[in-house]
Short mmCIF file of C-alpha atoms and ligand atoms in Angstrom, two decimals:
data_model
loop_
_atom_site.label_atom_id
_atom_site.label_comp_id
_atom_site.label_asym_id
_atom_site.label_seq_id
_atom_site.Cartn_x
_atom_site.Cartn_y
_atom_site.Cartn_z
CA UNK A 1 -38.32 -34.84 -11.89
CA UNK A 2 -37.60 -35.09 -15.57
CA UNK A 3 -34.61 -34.09 -17.29
CA UNK A 4 -36.18 -31.32 -19.40
CA UNK A 5 -37.45 -29.66 -16.34
CA UNK A 6 -33.87 -30.27 -14.20
CA UNK A 7 -31.98 -28.47 -17.01
CA UNK A 8 -34.82 -25.35 -17.44
CA UNK A 9 -34.08 -24.89 -13.65
CA UNK A 10 -30.11 -25.08 -14.02
CA UNK A 11 -30.56 -22.66 -17.30
CA UNK A 12 -32.72 -20.40 -15.08
CA UNK A 13 -30.29 -20.19 -11.70
CA UNK A 14 -27.78 -19.44 -13.95
CA UNK A 15 -29.18 -16.88 -16.10
CA UNK A 16 -30.33 -15.25 -12.91
CA UNK A 17 -26.70 -15.56 -11.24
CA UNK A 18 -25.35 -13.79 -14.55
CA UNK A 19 -28.17 -10.90 -14.53
CA UNK A 20 -26.99 -10.44 -10.56
CA UNK A 21 -22.93 -10.08 -11.32
CA UNK A 22 -23.83 -7.94 -14.27
CA UNK A 23 -25.98 -5.33 -11.96
CA UNK A 24 -23.78 -5.44 -9.30
CA UNK A 25 -21.95 -1.36 -8.69
CA UNK A 26 -19.26 -1.23 -6.52
CA UNK A 27 -19.09 2.29 -4.13
CA UNK A 28 -16.00 3.34 -2.34
CA UNK A 29 -15.94 5.22 0.75
CA UNK A 30 -13.04 7.19 1.95
CA UNK A 31 -12.65 7.42 5.65
CA UNK A 32 -9.18 8.00 7.87
CA UNK A 33 -6.81 6.02 9.67
CA UNK A 34 -8.00 2.72 10.96
CA UNK A 35 -7.62 3.92 14.77
CA UNK A 36 -10.01 6.90 14.14
CA UNK A 37 -13.66 6.71 14.57
CA UNK A 38 -14.24 7.55 10.23
CA UNK A 39 -13.19 4.18 9.49
CA UNK A 40 -15.23 2.19 12.19
CA UNK A 41 -18.30 4.73 10.94
CA UNK A 42 -17.55 3.70 6.99
CA UNK A 43 -17.19 0.18 8.01
CA UNK A 44 -20.65 0.52 9.59
CA UNK A 45 -22.39 2.15 6.44
CA UNK A 46 -21.04 -0.68 4.20
CA UNK A 47 -22.16 -3.39 6.75
CA UNK A 48 -25.75 -2.09 6.28
CA UNK A 49 -25.56 -1.55 2.60
CA UNK A 50 -24.01 -4.48 1.69
CA UNK A 51 -26.73 -6.38 3.57
CA UNK A 52 -29.47 -5.86 1.20
CA UNK A 53 -27.45 -6.67 -1.76
CA UNK A 54 -29.29 -9.00 -3.00
CA UNK A 55 -32.03 -6.42 -3.45
CA UNK A 56 -29.86 -3.43 -4.82
CA UNK A 57 -26.39 -4.94 -6.08
CA UNK A 58 -24.41 -2.32 -4.57
CA UNK A 59 -21.19 -3.28 -3.17
CA UNK A 60 -19.81 -1.28 -0.83
CA UNK A 61 -16.28 -0.78 0.52
CA UNK A 62 -14.16 1.07 2.91
CA UNK A 63 -10.78 2.95 2.62
CA UNK A 64 -8.53 3.90 5.23
CA UNK A 65 -7.00 7.62 3.95
CA UNK A 66 -5.34 10.33 4.57
CA UNK A 67 -8.37 11.96 6.18
CA UNK A 68 -11.15 14.35 5.02
CA UNK A 69 -9.37 16.80 2.60
CA UNK A 70 -7.86 13.83 0.69
CA UNK A 71 -11.46 12.11 0.88
CA UNK A 72 -13.17 15.26 -0.52
CA UNK A 73 -10.45 15.29 -3.80
CA UNK A 74 -11.19 12.10 -4.68
CA UNK A 75 -14.48 12.57 -4.20
CA UNK A 76 -13.44 15.67 -6.84
CA UNK A 77 -11.52 13.57 -9.18
CA UNK A 78 -14.21 10.79 -9.29
CA UNK A 79 -11.77 8.18 -7.67
CA UNK A 80 -14.13 7.63 -4.51
CA UNK A 81 -17.98 8.07 -4.73
CA UNK A 82 -18.40 8.90 -1.07
CA UNK A 83 -16.22 10.40 1.88
CA UNK A 84 -16.39 11.45 5.65
CA UNK A 85 -15.09 15.09 5.95
CA UNK A 86 -15.46 17.63 8.79
CA UNK A 87 -18.09 20.48 8.62
CA UNK A 88 -15.33 23.03 7.51
CA UNK A 89 -13.77 21.19 5.15
CA UNK A 90 -17.22 20.59 3.17
CA UNK A 91 -17.76 24.45 3.92
CA UNK A 92 -14.27 25.39 2.07
CA UNK A 93 -14.74 22.91 -0.71
CA UNK A 94 -18.21 24.05 -1.23
CA UNK A 95 -17.28 27.77 -1.04
CA UNK A 96 -13.71 27.78 -2.91
CA UNK A 97 -12.24 29.32 0.18
CA UNK A 98 -8.99 28.69 2.56
CA UNK A 99 -7.39 25.32 1.47
CA UNK A 100 -9.42 25.18 -1.44
CA UNK A 101 -8.57 28.74 -2.85
CA UNK A 102 -6.30 27.49 -5.71
CA UNK A 103 -8.71 24.36 -6.90
CA UNK A 104 -11.89 26.76 -6.68
CA UNK A 105 -15.25 25.71 -5.60
CA UNK A 106 -16.30 22.15 -6.21
CA UNK A 107 -20.15 23.09 -6.85
CA UNK A 108 -20.89 19.12 -7.38
CA UNK A 109 -20.58 18.31 -3.94
CA UNK A 110 -23.41 17.14 -2.10
CA UNK A 111 -24.12 16.38 1.86
CA UNK A 112 -25.79 13.12 2.77
CA UNK A 113 -26.16 13.43 6.48
CA UNK A 114 -24.05 14.70 9.21
CA UNK A 115 -22.76 12.61 12.04
CA UNK A 116 -21.20 12.85 15.23
CA UNK A 117 -18.91 15.68 16.66
CA UNK A 118 -15.66 15.87 16.09
CA UNK A 119 -14.06 18.12 18.84
CA UNK A 120 -10.16 19.50 18.42
CA UNK A 121 -8.46 17.34 20.60
CA UNK A 122 -5.18 18.22 22.10
CA UNK A 123 -3.28 15.34 24.18
CA UNK A 124 0.14 16.38 25.97
CA UNK A 125 2.51 14.23 27.65
CA UNK A 126 2.42 14.92 31.61
CA UNK A 127 5.93 15.32 31.81
CA UNK A 128 5.97 17.96 29.13
CA UNK A 129 4.51 20.97 31.45
CA UNK A 130 1.58 22.04 29.13
CA UNK A 131 -1.61 22.83 30.90
CA UNK A 132 -3.10 25.27 27.94
CA UNK A 133 -3.38 25.64 24.48
CA UNK A 134 -0.77 28.19 24.39
CA UNK A 135 2.03 26.37 26.42
CA UNK A 136 2.43 24.30 23.07
CA UNK A 137 4.87 27.07 21.88
CA UNK A 138 8.47 25.74 22.11
CA UNK A 139 7.33 22.26 22.33
CA UNK A 140 7.35 19.68 19.84
CA UNK A 141 4.24 19.10 18.32
CA UNK A 142 2.49 16.86 15.75
CA UNK A 143 0.25 19.05 13.46
CA UNK A 144 -0.89 16.06 11.50
CA UNK A 145 -0.62 14.96 7.91
CA UNK A 146 -1.07 16.83 4.78
CA UNK A 147 -4.43 15.86 3.53
CA UNK A 148 -6.15 15.15 7.23
CA UNK A 149 -8.90 17.02 8.67
CA UNK A 150 -6.75 18.03 11.89
CA UNK A 151 -4.23 19.46 10.06
CA UNK A 152 -6.17 21.47 7.99
CA UNK A 153 -7.84 22.53 10.95
CA UNK A 154 -4.90 23.42 13.08
CA UNK A 155 -3.36 25.51 9.98
CA UNK A 156 -6.54 27.65 10.89
CA UNK A 157 -5.83 27.91 14.42
CA UNK A 158 -2.17 28.48 13.56
CA UNK A 159 -3.53 31.47 11.74
CA UNK A 160 -5.65 32.83 14.46
CA UNK A 161 -3.07 32.37 17.07
CA UNK A 162 -0.92 34.85 15.23
CA UNK A 163 1.52 31.58 15.23
CA UNK A 164 3.46 29.40 12.61
CA UNK A 165 5.00 26.15 12.89
CA UNK A 166 8.25 28.13 13.44
CA UNK A 167 6.76 28.67 17.00
CA UNK A 168 7.37 25.11 17.94
CA UNK A 169 10.32 23.53 18.62
CA UNK A 170 9.46 20.92 16.20
CA UNK A 171 6.36 20.38 14.05
CA UNK A 172 6.09 16.63 12.54
CA UNK A 173 3.20 15.47 10.20
CA UNK A 174 2.76 11.95 11.61
CA UNK A 175 -0.66 10.52 10.46
CA UNK A 176 -3.13 9.96 13.10
CA UNK A 177 -2.32 6.00 13.46
CA UNK A 178 1.44 7.01 14.43
CA UNK A 179 0.77 9.58 16.71
CA UNK A 180 -0.14 7.77 20.07
CA UNK A 181 3.32 5.68 19.65
CA UNK A 182 5.13 9.22 18.74
CA UNK A 183 3.79 10.62 21.98
CA UNK A 184 4.42 7.57 24.12
CA UNK A 185 7.95 6.92 22.50
CA UNK A 186 8.56 10.79 23.73
CA UNK A 187 9.62 11.83 20.18
CA UNK A 188 6.78 14.76 20.43
CA UNK A 189 5.32 16.87 23.44
CA UNK A 190 1.88 16.76 22.01
CA UNK A 191 -0.37 15.69 19.43
CA UNK A 192 -3.91 17.19 18.00
CA UNK A 193 -6.58 15.32 16.63
CA UNK A 194 -10.26 16.25 15.11
CA UNK A 195 -11.59 13.09 15.94
CA UNK A 196 -15.31 12.23 17.66
CA UNK A 197 -15.01 10.58 21.13
CA UNK A 198 -14.20 8.03 22.47
CA UNK A 199 -11.84 6.95 19.91
CA UNK A 200 -9.27 4.40 19.38
CA UNK A 201 -6.40 6.75 18.91
CA UNK A 202 -6.84 8.94 21.73
CA UNK A 203 -7.41 5.77 24.14
CA UNK A 204 -4.15 4.39 22.84
CA UNK A 205 -2.28 7.92 23.74
CA UNK A 206 -3.92 7.83 26.71
CA UNK A 207 -3.35 4.35 28.09
CA UNK A 208 -0.11 3.74 26.84
CA UNK A 209 1.95 6.42 28.66
CA UNK A 210 1.16 9.18 31.05
CA UNK A 211 -0.95 12.04 29.43
CA UNK A 212 -3.31 14.85 29.59
CA UNK A 213 -5.96 16.13 27.52
CA UNK A 214 -5.59 20.28 26.91
CA UNK A 215 -8.14 22.74 26.98
CA UNK A 216 -8.18 25.02 23.78
CA UNK A 217 -10.13 28.05 24.97
CA UNK A 218 -8.77 31.60 24.28
CA UNK A 219 -9.96 34.77 22.57
CA UNK A 220 -8.26 33.74 19.68
CA UNK A 221 -10.72 30.56 19.43
CA UNK A 222 -13.45 32.50 20.73
CA UNK A 223 -13.10 34.93 17.97
CA UNK A 224 -12.58 32.15 15.36
CA UNK A 225 -15.88 30.83 16.02
CA UNK A 226 -17.81 34.10 15.79
CA UNK A 227 -18.49 34.42 12.17
CA UNK A 228 -17.73 31.01 11.44
CA UNK A 229 -21.34 28.56 11.83
CA UNK A 230 -19.28 25.27 10.84
CA UNK A 231 -17.20 25.96 14.58
CA UNK A 232 -18.95 25.47 17.54
CA UNK A 233 -17.73 25.21 21.31
CA UNK A 234 -17.29 21.68 22.52
CA UNK A 235 -16.60 19.60 25.51
CA UNK A 236 -14.52 16.24 26.24
CA UNK A 237 -16.65 14.61 28.94
CA UNK A 238 -14.28 14.36 32.00
CA UNK A 239 -13.50 10.71 33.02
CA UNK A 240 -13.65 9.47 29.65
CA UNK A 241 -9.90 8.93 28.81
CA UNK A 242 -7.19 8.20 31.65
CA UNK A 243 -5.40 10.97 33.19
CA UNK A 244 -8.38 13.84 32.53
CA UNK A 245 -10.87 13.59 35.10
CA UNK A 246 -12.47 17.10 34.55
CA UNK A 247 -14.35 18.21 31.56
CA UNK A 248 -12.06 19.48 28.69
CA UNK A 249 -13.28 22.71 26.80
CA UNK A 250 -12.41 22.94 23.15
CA UNK A 251 -14.17 24.01 19.72
CA UNK A 252 -15.06 21.46 17.19
CA UNK A 253 -16.34 20.67 13.84
CA UNK A 254 -19.11 17.85 12.83
CA UNK A 255 -18.10 14.75 10.85
CA UNK A 256 -20.12 14.89 7.67
CA UNK A 257 -21.01 12.11 4.82
CA UNK A 258 -20.93 13.65 1.18
CA UNK A 259 -20.66 12.15 -2.33
CA UNK A 260 -20.71 14.09 -5.77
CA UNK A 261 -23.72 15.27 -7.62
CA UNK A 262 -22.37 12.68 -10.30
CA UNK A 263 -23.49 9.83 -8.18
CA UNK A 264 -26.05 7.80 -9.45
CA UNK A 265 -29.71 8.92 -7.55
CA UNK A 266 -30.68 5.73 -6.76
CA UNK A 267 -27.02 4.37 -5.08
CA UNK A 268 -27.76 7.23 -2.95
CA UNK A 269 -31.09 6.95 -1.89
CA UNK A 270 -30.46 3.17 -1.24
CA UNK A 271 -27.29 3.99 0.83
CA UNK A 272 -29.41 6.61 3.05
CA UNK A 273 -32.45 4.08 3.19
CA UNK A 274 -29.96 1.42 4.32
CA UNK A 275 -28.73 3.79 7.31
CA UNK A 276 -32.22 5.19 8.71
CA UNK A 277 -34.10 1.97 8.30
CA UNK A 278 -31.76 0.54 10.70
CA UNK A 279 -31.23 3.61 12.81
CA UNK A 280 -30.70 1.90 15.99
CA UNK A 281 -28.22 -0.91 14.79
CA UNK A 282 -26.29 1.95 13.03
CA UNK A 283 -25.97 3.75 16.15
CA UNK A 284 -25.04 0.70 18.05
CA UNK A 285 -22.06 0.30 15.77
CA UNK A 286 -19.61 2.79 17.14
CA UNK A 287 -20.07 4.73 20.88
CA UNK A 288 -19.23 8.14 18.89
CA UNK A 289 -22.41 7.85 17.08
CA UNK A 290 -24.82 6.88 20.31
CA UNK A 291 -25.53 10.52 20.39
CA UNK A 292 -27.20 10.61 16.64
CA UNK A 293 -30.58 11.94 16.05
CA UNK A 294 -32.39 11.84 12.47
CA UNK A 295 -33.36 14.89 12.17
CA UNK A 296 -30.22 16.80 13.29
CA UNK A 297 -27.97 14.63 10.54
CA UNK A 298 -30.56 15.95 8.01
CA UNK A 299 -30.79 19.08 8.87
CA UNK A 300 -27.66 20.13 10.77
CA UNK A 301 -23.93 20.56 9.82
CA UNK A 302 -23.97 20.85 6.00
CA UNK A 303 -23.27 24.03 3.79
CA UNK A 304 -23.54 21.64 0.50
CA UNK A 305 -26.98 20.78 -1.28
CA UNK A 306 -28.45 17.66 -0.08
CA UNK A 307 -28.05 15.09 -2.81
CA UNK A 308 -31.16 14.24 -4.86
CA UNK A 309 -31.15 10.65 -3.61
CA UNK A 310 -30.76 11.31 0.00
CA UNK A 311 -33.86 13.97 -0.70
CA UNK A 312 -36.01 11.47 -1.71
CA UNK A 313 -35.74 9.14 1.19
CA UNK A 314 -35.91 11.94 3.77
CA UNK A 315 -39.13 13.32 2.10
CA UNK A 316 -40.47 9.55 1.75
CA UNK A 317 -39.61 9.03 5.40
CA UNK A 318 -41.05 12.38 6.81
CA UNK A 319 -37.89 13.85 7.68
CA UNK A 320 -37.96 16.43 5.23
CA UNK A 321 -40.94 18.62 4.22
N1 LIG B 401 -11.22 14.81 11.56
C1 LIG B 401 -10.23 13.94 10.60
C2 LIG B 401 -9.71 13.97 9.60
O1 LIG B 401 -10.86 14.63 8.72
C3 LIG B 401 -10.37 12.13 10.84
C4 LIG B 401 -10.89 11.69 12.32
C5 LIG B 401 -11.35 9.91 11.89
O2 LIG B 401 -10.84 9.37 11.38
O3 LIG B 401 -12.07 9.74 13.32
O4 LIG B 401 -9.03 13.96 8.80
#
């Protein structure tokens, strides 16, 4: 090989390398606590996106956060491009209702797809004398950190029950990653978590000490569900967690994946494509995703309009007419 050619090859390689890094686009996904389901699901999404980086130049990173409300606020502020959020939070943000009444509707909120169901999960110490949701009155309860979806949902539940935090002996605001330890150290009697199953956090709480999952099913909850399409009754299968052999009846939301209309169409298209073209692999990355079906992920659980990039992919793939 002569010298001139070598130099030419090296220069070309340098040029290609320079061009690729100049084109690299960083995207961030807001998730939740590391023992929840959002965090590993965000990791699964990034893994599939990053695999094709040489083609599209997108570098996807996951952030552990306070949860749904934190994630959508970060998207609204332009600090994160994507986030996982409960279906009730998506609804209220898009409509400017409940917890978003003060900040107003965020009309640029865009849905990409819905994910796994998230039952409102109550775990109590076996020695705390709690067998129904009503038994939480007078007990020490972790109601969740502000910014989390479970806290936002718990606030709605408290109102529906006609309770305030004063109805508990103590209401703590620990983030999900600290709940199991607090329960097993006997610092609280019960914890609530709106989360997919199986989840690391509930596994931890049910194996580290003696606990039971509690039904959340009464007239007030049923009335709450009547006019709210983003809630539905849910079952946590018996035998999934130690200490709870029968099915648990509660209500739940769905996890959804959202972004802003301001995020580039091509980026959302590439991300959506990465998930749906590698669907079996995606489902295999966390047991809570096993039940997902492409059709329902596109059509169910979203109140905000689909992002144009996601819509483009769904039409191409025949998932939308
Ligand atoms: N649903 C919870 C929230 O919105 C997070 C659950 C999880 O991290 O899997 O805060």
